[in-house]
Amino acid sequence: MGKLITTTKPLIFQSKLLCFSLLYLFTTLFLALYTILSQSKCLFRSSPLDPIQDPLFSYPSSYGEHKYAVSTTRSTCTSPIFFSDYMDVVKEIKNLIKDSSSAEESSALRYMQGNAESFGGNLSTKARFSYFDHQIDNTQVPCGFLKKFPISDSDRIAMEKCEGVVVVSAIFNDHDKIRQPKGIGGKTVEEVCFFMFIDEVTMKGLEDHGMIGRESREHKIGVWRIVKVAKEELYESPAMNGIIPKYLVHRLFPNSKFSIWVDAKLQLVVDPLLLIHSLVISQNVDMAISKHPFFLHTMEEAMATARWKKWWDINALKHQMETYCEHGLQPWSPSKLPYASDVPDSAVILRRHGVGSNLFSCLMFNELEAFNPRDQLAFAFVRDKMKPNVTINMFEVEVFEQLALEFRHNLKNKRHESLLSTSTRTKRAHPGFLYVNATCCSKCQKYLLTMWDQSNH
C-alpha cells in the first residue's frame, strides 16, 4: 500500500485574523497611494523644465507672507488639464501677439468719453441695458474712465508698454500680503508683466516693513511692479476700487493681448503662460474662470451673500435680484450649456483681449458700480444677455485649487474695523421683502420656483 500524502497550509494562511489584517493593510496602502497620486493629476507638467529656483524677493521676517494658508479639501480630480511644452508655448504666444495687432484694430470696441461725477458714470438701468446688444453697432460703450484714473505718469507709461501678457492683482486697505508666483520659467519673467495696484494704507504698511523706499517714485517687489492709486478720487468702497483693475484690465493695459487677474489672497503656483495657453488658447475661448465650489444658481449666491453678510445692504441685494429677474434672469439648466454654471469663483480670471471679453468686462463693471462689487451676482445675467455671446471655459474647482495657494486675509486693525462697522452697518430687509405692492410674491417668484423644482428632481 502506498503512503497517504498529506499537505499542510503555510503558516501565514492558518490564521484568519492575520489574513484579514494583511488584507486591510494592503487595501489601506493602495487607497493612500491612489489619493496621493490623484492630487497631482489635475495638472500635467505644471511647470517649465527649468523653473526659477531662487527666491524672487527676500521678505523681512516681520511681513509673514506665508502665514495663514488655507488647506484644500479635494483629493481627487475628474477633469485634469494638460500643458504643452513650455518653450513651444512661449513661441506660440509670441506669434499670436504679433499676428493679433492689425486684426483687432478693425474690430475693437469704441469707449464712451467724457466727464462724470463717478468713475463709471452711475448709469440708469435703462441706459446700462441698452448697451448689451452690440452685434452691428459702433456705439461707444460706457466702460469706466469718465474720471481720470489717479496714478503716476511713469506707471501709466509702463502699463501702456505692456504688449503681451499681463498678470494683475490689487490690495486696498492693507487687506492682503504681496506674494511672489512660484513655478515660473525664465522666459516668463521676460515676456509677462506683473502689476500690483495698492492704496496709501497698503503703501504705508510696505514702508513700515522696509520693503519699499519712502522716497522712491517707482517701486518693485520681486516680479510685481507696484502702482499706487489715489483712492480718494475714486470710490469710498475699497472693494469697488479693486474692481477697476479686475474688470477694466483691457483699458488699463490697452496694448496687452492676454491677461490674468489674481485675487491678492492667492499665490500663483503655475506658470501664467502655461495657464493662458491651456485654459484659453487651446480651448479657443474668450475667457476662463472656475466654477463655484458649492453654488449653481445666481439666487443661491445672493442668499449666501445676505446670510453671511458679505454685503451690508440687504434691500439693495433684493432690488438687484428683482431687477435681473424682471429682465429675464433664469436659473441654470442644461439648456445653458456649454456654460457649466451660473456662479463662478472669480478669484482667478484669464482673458484673451478681444470684443467678447472686453464687452463682457465693460458691462460687468457697469453693473457692479450700479449695485455692489459682488461680481458673482451679475455674472450670469450679463453673460446670458450680451450680444455677441462671450465664450467661457468654466473649469472645475479641483483644477482651480491646483493653480494657486489660498491664504487668509490680514487681520483687520481694530480702529479701522470699528469705523467701518459704524458707517456700513447691515441693513435688514424691510417687512415687505417677499411682497410687491402688498401682493405676494417678489419678481423672482418664478425663478425661485423653477430653481427649487430642479433641485427636487
XYZ file of C-alpha atoms in Angstrom, residues 9 23 58 79 101 111 192 205 213 237 281 288 292 311 317 419 428 433:
18
model
C -1.232 25.095 4.625
C -5.753 42.437 3.510
C 13.689 88.354 0.048
C -11.112 66.939 -15.196
C -2.471 93.579 -33.558
C -15.475 103.576 -25.494
C 4.963 88.698 -18.833
C 2.455 99.010 5.557
C 11.737 103.125 -0.001
C -15.527 101.261 -1.004
C -5.857 79.452 -26.329
C -11.566 81.078 -18.483
C -18.097 77.945 -7.791
C -22.768 92.855 1.569
C -29.407 92.965 -2.874
C -15.019 102.907 11.875
C -32.076 94.354 7.448
C -39.281 91.635 1.446
